[in-house]
mmCIF file with all atom_site columns, C-alpha atoms in Angstrom:
data_model
loop_
_atom_site.group_PDB
_atom_site.id
_atom_site.type_symbol
_atom_site.label_atom_id
_atom_site.label_alt_id
_atom_site.label_comp_id
_atom_site.label_asym_id
_atom_site.label_entity_id
_atom_site.label_seq_id
_atom_site.pdbx_PDB_ins_code
_atom_site.Cartn_x
_atom_site.Cartn_y
_atom_site.Cartn_z
_atom_site.occupancy
_atom_site.B_iso_or_equiv
_atom_site.pdbx_formal_charge
_atom_site.auth_seq_id
_atom_site.auth_comp_id
_atom_site.auth_asym_id
_atom_site.auth_atom_id
_atom_site.pdbx_PDB_model_num
ATOM 1  C CA . MET A 1 1  ? -20.146 56.452  85.694  1.00 49.00 ? 1  MET A CA 1
ATOM 2  C CA . LYS A 1 2  ? -17.463 58.916  86.066  1.00 53.00 ? 2  LYS A CA 1
ATOM 3  C CA . TYR A 1 3  ? -19.184 61.489  83.942  1.00 46.00 ? 3  TYR A CA 1
ATOM 4  C CA . LEU A 1 4  ? -22.458 61.208  86.188  1.00 43.00 ? 4  LEU A CA 1
ATOM 5  C CA . TYR A 1 5  ? -20.429 62.112  89.263  1.00 44.00 ? 5  TYR A CA 1
ATOM 6  C CA . VAL A 1 6  ? -18.639 64.861  87.174  1.00 44.00 ? 6  VAL A CA 1
ATOM 7  C CA . LEU A 1 7  ? -22.481 65.892  85.977  1.00 39.00 ? 7  LEU A CA 1
ATOM 8  C CA . SER A 1 8  ? -23.685 65.713  89.391  1.00 46.00 ? 8  SER A CA 1
ATOM 9  C CA . PHE A 1 9  ? -20.780 67.977  91.104  1.00 47.00 ? 9  PHE A CA 1
ATOM 10 C CA . LEU A 1 10 ? -21.127 70.830  88.481  1.00 45.00 ? 10 LEU A CA 1
ATOM 11 C CA . LEU A 1 11 ? -24.906 70.715  88.889  1.00 46.00 ? 11 LEU A CA 1
ATOM 12 C CA . ALA A 1 12 ? -24.599 71.091  92.593  1.00 51.00 ? 12 ALA A CA 1
ATOM 13 C CA . LEU A 1 13 ? -21.787 73.850  92.040  1.00 47.00 ? 13 LEU A CA 1
ATOM 14 C CA . ALA A 1 14 ? -24.486 75.486  89.633  1.00 49.00 ? 14 ALA A CA 1
ATOM 15 C CA . ALA A 1 15 ? -27.281 75.456  92.249  1.00 50.00 ? 15 ALA A CA 1
ATOM 16 C CA . ALA A 1 16 ? -24.934 76.924  94.775  1.00 53.00 ? 16 ALA A CA 1
ATOM 17 C CA . ASP A 1 17 ? -24.247 79.736  92.914  1.00 56.00 ? 17 ASP A CA 1
ATOM 18 C CA . THR A 1 18 ? -27.516 80.849  92.143  1.00 68.00 ? 18 THR A CA 1
ATOM 19 C CA . GLU A 1 19 ? -28.647 80.842  96.132  1.00 91.00 ? 19 GLU A CA 1
ATOM 20 C CA . THR A 1 20 ? -29.498 84.541  96.653  1.00 93.00 ? 20 THR A CA 1
ATOM 21 C CA . TYR A 1 21 ? -31.367 86.367  99.572  1.00 94.00 ? 21 TYR A CA 1
ATOM 22 C CA . SER A 1 22 ? -35.064 87.161  99.189  1.00 93.00 ? 22 SER A CA 1
ATOM 23 C CA . THR A 1 23 ? -35.640 89.391  96.232  1.00 94.00 ? 23 THR A CA 1
ATOM 24 C CA . GLU A 1 24 ? -38.645 90.557  97.816  1.00 94.00 ? 24 GLU A CA 1
ATOM 25 C CA . ASN A 1 25 ? -37.426 94.073  98.206  1.00 95.00 ? 25 ASN A CA 1
ATOM 26 C CA . ASP A 1 26 ? -35.259 94.409  95.266  1.00 95.00 ? 26 ASP A CA 1
ATOM 27 C CA . ASN A 1 27 ? -37.340 97.163  93.769  1.00 96.00 ? 27 ASN A CA 1
ATOM 28 C CA . PHE A 1 28 ? -36.747 99.344  96.825  1.00 96.00 ? 28 PHE A CA 1
ATOM 29 C CA . ASP A 1 29 ? -35.784 103.059 95.706  1.00 97.00 ? 29 ASP A CA 1
ATOM 30 C CA . ILE A 1 30 ? -32.951 103.468 98.042  1.00 97.00 ? 30 ILE A CA 1
ATOM 31 C CA . ASP A 1 31 ? -31.805 106.409 96.243  1.00 98.00 ? 31 ASP A CA 1
ATOM 32 C CA . THR A 1 32 ? -35.067 108.548 96.962  1.00 98.00 ? 32 THR A CA 1
ATOM 33 C CA . ALA A 1 33 ? -34.732 107.038 100.613 1.00 97.00 ? 33 ALA A CA 1
ATOM 34 C CA . VAL A 1 34 ? -31.327 108.374 101.160 1.00 97.00 ? 34 VAL A CA 1
ATOM 35 C CA . ALA A 1 35 ? -32.135 111.775 99.866  1.00 98.00 ? 35 ALA A CA 1
ATOM 36 C CA . ASP A 1 36 ? -34.441 112.487 102.521 1.00 97.00 ? 36 ASP A CA 1
ATOM 37 C CA . ASN A 1 37 ? -32.771 113.021 105.910 1.00 96.00 ? 37 ASN A CA 1
ATOM 38 C CA . ASN A 1 38 ? -35.405 111.752 108.093 1.00 97.00 ? 38 ASN A CA 1
ATOM 39 C CA . THR A 1 39 ? -35.667 108.382 106.220 1.00 97.00 ? 39 THR A CA 1
ATOM 40 C CA . LEU A 1 40 ? -31.809 108.020 106.233 1.00 97.00 ? 40 LEU A CA 1
ATOM 41 C CA . GLN A 1 41 ? -31.847 108.459 110.134 1.00 97.00 ? 41 GLN A CA 1
ATOM 42 C CA . ALA A 1 42 ? -34.626 106.033 110.463 1.00 97.00 ? 42 ALA A CA 1
ATOM 43 C CA . MET A 1 43 ? -32.804 103.527 108.520 1.00 96.00 ? 43 MET A CA 1
ATOM 44 C CA . ALA A 1 44 ? -29.691 104.050 110.608 1.00 96.00 ? 44 ALA A CA 1
ATOM 45 C CA . GLY A 1 45 ? -31.724 103.671 113.610 1.00 97.00 ? 45 GLY A CA 1
ATOM 46 C CA . CYS A 1 46 ? -33.145 100.403 112.509 1.00 96.00 ? 46 CYS A CA 1
ATOM 47 C CA . VAL A 1 47 ? -29.626 99.023  111.508 1.00 95.00 ? 47 VAL A CA 1
ATOM 48 C CA . LEU A 1 48 ? -27.850 100.263 114.463 1.00 95.00 ? 48 LEU A CA 1
ATOM 49 C CA . ASP A 1 49 ? -30.629 98.961  116.930 1.00 96.00 ? 49 ASP A CA 1
ATOM 50 C CA . THR A 1 50 ? -31.527 102.591 118.253 1.00 96.00 ? 50 THR A CA 1
ATOM 51 C CA . GLY A 1 51 ? -34.636 102.965 116.506 1.00 96.00 ? 51 GLY A CA 1
ATOM 52 C CA . ASP A 1 52 ? -37.759 101.130 115.112 1.00 96.00 ? 52 ASP A CA 1
ATOM 53 C CA . CYS A 1 53 ? -37.484 99.208  111.989 1.00 97.00 ? 53 CYS A CA 1
ATOM 54 C CA . ASP A 1 54 ? -40.275 98.826  109.073 1.00 95.00 ? 54 ASP A CA 1
ATOM 55 C CA . ALA A 1 55 ? -40.690 95.682  107.045 1.00 95.00 ? 55 ALA A CA 1
ATOM 56 C CA . VAL A 1 56 ? -38.403 96.644  104.239 1.00 95.00 ? 56 VAL A CA 1
ATOM 57 C CA . ILE A 1 57 ? -35.373 97.551  106.136 1.00 95.00 ? 57 ILE A CA 1
ATOM 58 C CA . ALA A 1 58 ? -35.997 94.856  108.602 1.00 96.00 ? 58 ALA A CA 1
ATOM 59 C CA . ASP A 1 59 ? -35.841 92.375  105.836 1.00 95.00 ? 59 ASP A CA 1
ATOM 60 C CA . PHE A 1 60 ? -32.440 93.813  104.373 1.00 94.00 ? 60 PHE A CA 1
ATOM 61 C CA . LYS A 1 61 ? -31.115 94.051  108.253 1.00 95.00 ? 61 LYS A CA 1
ATOM 62 C CA . LYS A 1 62 ? -31.479 90.316  108.808 1.00 95.00 ? 62 LYS A CA 1
ATOM 63 C CA . ASP A 1 63 ? -29.037 89.577  106.005 1.00 95.00 ? 63 ASP A CA 1
ATOM 64 C CA . ILE A 1 64 ? -26.139 92.218  106.834 1.00 93.00 ? 64 ILE A CA 1
ATOM 65 C CA . PRO A 1 65 ? -24.189 90.047  109.079 1.00 94.00 ? 65 PRO A CA 1
ATOM 66 C CA . GLU A 1 66 ? -23.868 87.314  106.636 1.00 95.00 ? 66 GLU A CA 1
ATOM 67 C CA . ALA A 1 67 ? -23.432 89.743  103.615 1.00 94.00 ? 67 ALA A CA 1
ATOM 68 C CA . THR A 1 68 ? -20.576 91.292  105.277 1.00 92.00 ? 68 THR A CA 1
ATOM 69 C CA . GLN A 1 69 ? -18.900 88.304  106.253 1.00 96.00 ? 69 GLN A CA 1
ATOM 70 C CA . THR A 1 70 ? -19.203 87.092  102.548 1.00 95.00 ? 70 THR A CA 1
ATOM 71 C CA . ALA A 1 71 ? -18.640 90.102  100.634 1.00 94.00 ? 71 ALA A CA 1
ATOM 72 C CA . CYS A 1 72 ? -22.317 89.992  99.661  1.00 94.00 ? 72 CYS A CA 1
ATOM 73 C CA . ALA A 1 73 ? -21.852 86.626  97.876  1.00 95.00 ? 73 ALA A CA 1
ATOM 74 C CA . LYS A 1 74 ? -25.487 86.028  98.006  1.00 96.00 ? 74 LYS A CA 1
ATOM 75 C CA . CYS A 1 75 ? -26.780 89.608  97.020  1.00 96.00 ? 75 CYS A CA 1
ATOM 76 C CA . THR A 1 76 ? -28.514 90.103  93.624  1.00 96.00 ? 76 THR A CA 1
ATOM 77 C CA . GLN A 1 77 ? -27.069 93.169  91.880  1.00 96.00 ? 77 GLN A CA 1
ATOM 78 C CA . SER A 1 78 ? -30.044 95.194  93.121  1.00 96.00 ? 78 SER A CA 1
ATOM 79 C CA . GLN A 1 79 ? -29.090 94.549  96.751  1.00 96.00 ? 79 GLN A CA 1
ATOM 80 C CA . LYS A 1 80 ? -25.324 95.254  96.181  1.00 96.00 ? 80 LYS A CA 1
ATOM 81 C CA . HIS A 1 81 ? -26.544 98.778  95.024  1.00 97.00 ? 81 HIS A CA 1
ATOM 82 C CA . ILE A 1 82 ? -28.732 99.160  97.880  1.00 96.00 ? 82 ILE A CA 1
ATOM 83 C CA . PHE A 1 83 ? -26.155 98.097  100.455 1.00 96.00 ? 83 PHE A CA 1
ATOM 84 C CA . HIS A 1 84 ? -23.628 100.366 98.907  1.00 96.00 ? 84 HIS A CA 1
ATOM 85 C CA . THR A 1 85 ? -25.759 103.445 98.378  1.00 97.00 ? 85 THR A CA 1
ATOM 86 C CA . PHE A 1 86 ? -26.911 103.221 102.349 1.00 96.00 ? 86 PHE A CA 1
ATOM 87 C CA . LEU A 1 87 ? -23.239 102.781 103.482 1.00 95.00 ? 87 LEU A CA 1
ATOM 88 C CA . GLU A 1 88 ? -22.067 105.676 101.138 1.00 97.00 ? 88 GLU A CA 1
ATOM 89 C CA . SER A 1 89 ? -24.960 107.916 102.403 1.00 97.00 ? 89 SER A CA 1
ATOM 90 C CA . LEU A 1 90 ? -24.103 107.094 106.106 1.00 95.00 ? 90 LEU A CA 1
ATOM 91 C CA . LYS A 1 91 ? -20.411 107.700 105.212 1.00 96.00 ? 91 LYS A CA 1
ATOM 92 C CA . ASN A 1 92 ? -21.177 111.070 103.737 1.00 96.00 ? 92 ASN A CA 1
ATOM 93 C CA . LYS A 1 93 ? -24.272 112.523 105.596 1.00 96.00 ? 93 LYS A CA 1
ATOM 94 C CA . ARG A 1 94 ? -24.174 110.513 108.904 1.00 95.00 ? 94 ARG A CA 1
ATOM 95 C CA . PRO A 1 95 ? -20.504 109.941 109.680 1.00 95.00 ? 95 PRO A CA 1
ATOM 96 C CA . ALA A 1 96 ? -21.157 109.390 113.250 1.00 94.00 ? 96 ALA A CA 1
ATOM 97 C CA . ASP A 1 97 ? -23.278 106.350 112.475 1.00 92.00 ? 97 ASP A CA 1
ATOM 98 C CA . TYR A 1 98 ? -20.969 104.734 109.949 1.00 88.00 ? 98 TYR A CA 1
ATOM 99 C CA . THR A 1 99 ? -17.692 104.422 112.493 1.00 84.00 ? 99 THR A CA 1
#
């Protein structure tokens, strides 16, 4: 019986570790997006609530508060790359929006 409890605990732990944000937009080409200043400006406007959001950026935006509080614990590797690239681009190309 004790093994059943341990096994149940390990299965629950494994299931919790696999929870991620939606992977629907994991193929978003962030490198191309941030290379274009107009696109980067539009993305920043969406995230900062000063502009309109398209569906893809709105999808990422909804996860930002939790992702920043949990150090992206539910992020896939693609999402980590997307968030990191976006933030680095803001910092380097639009420092006023970064701070």
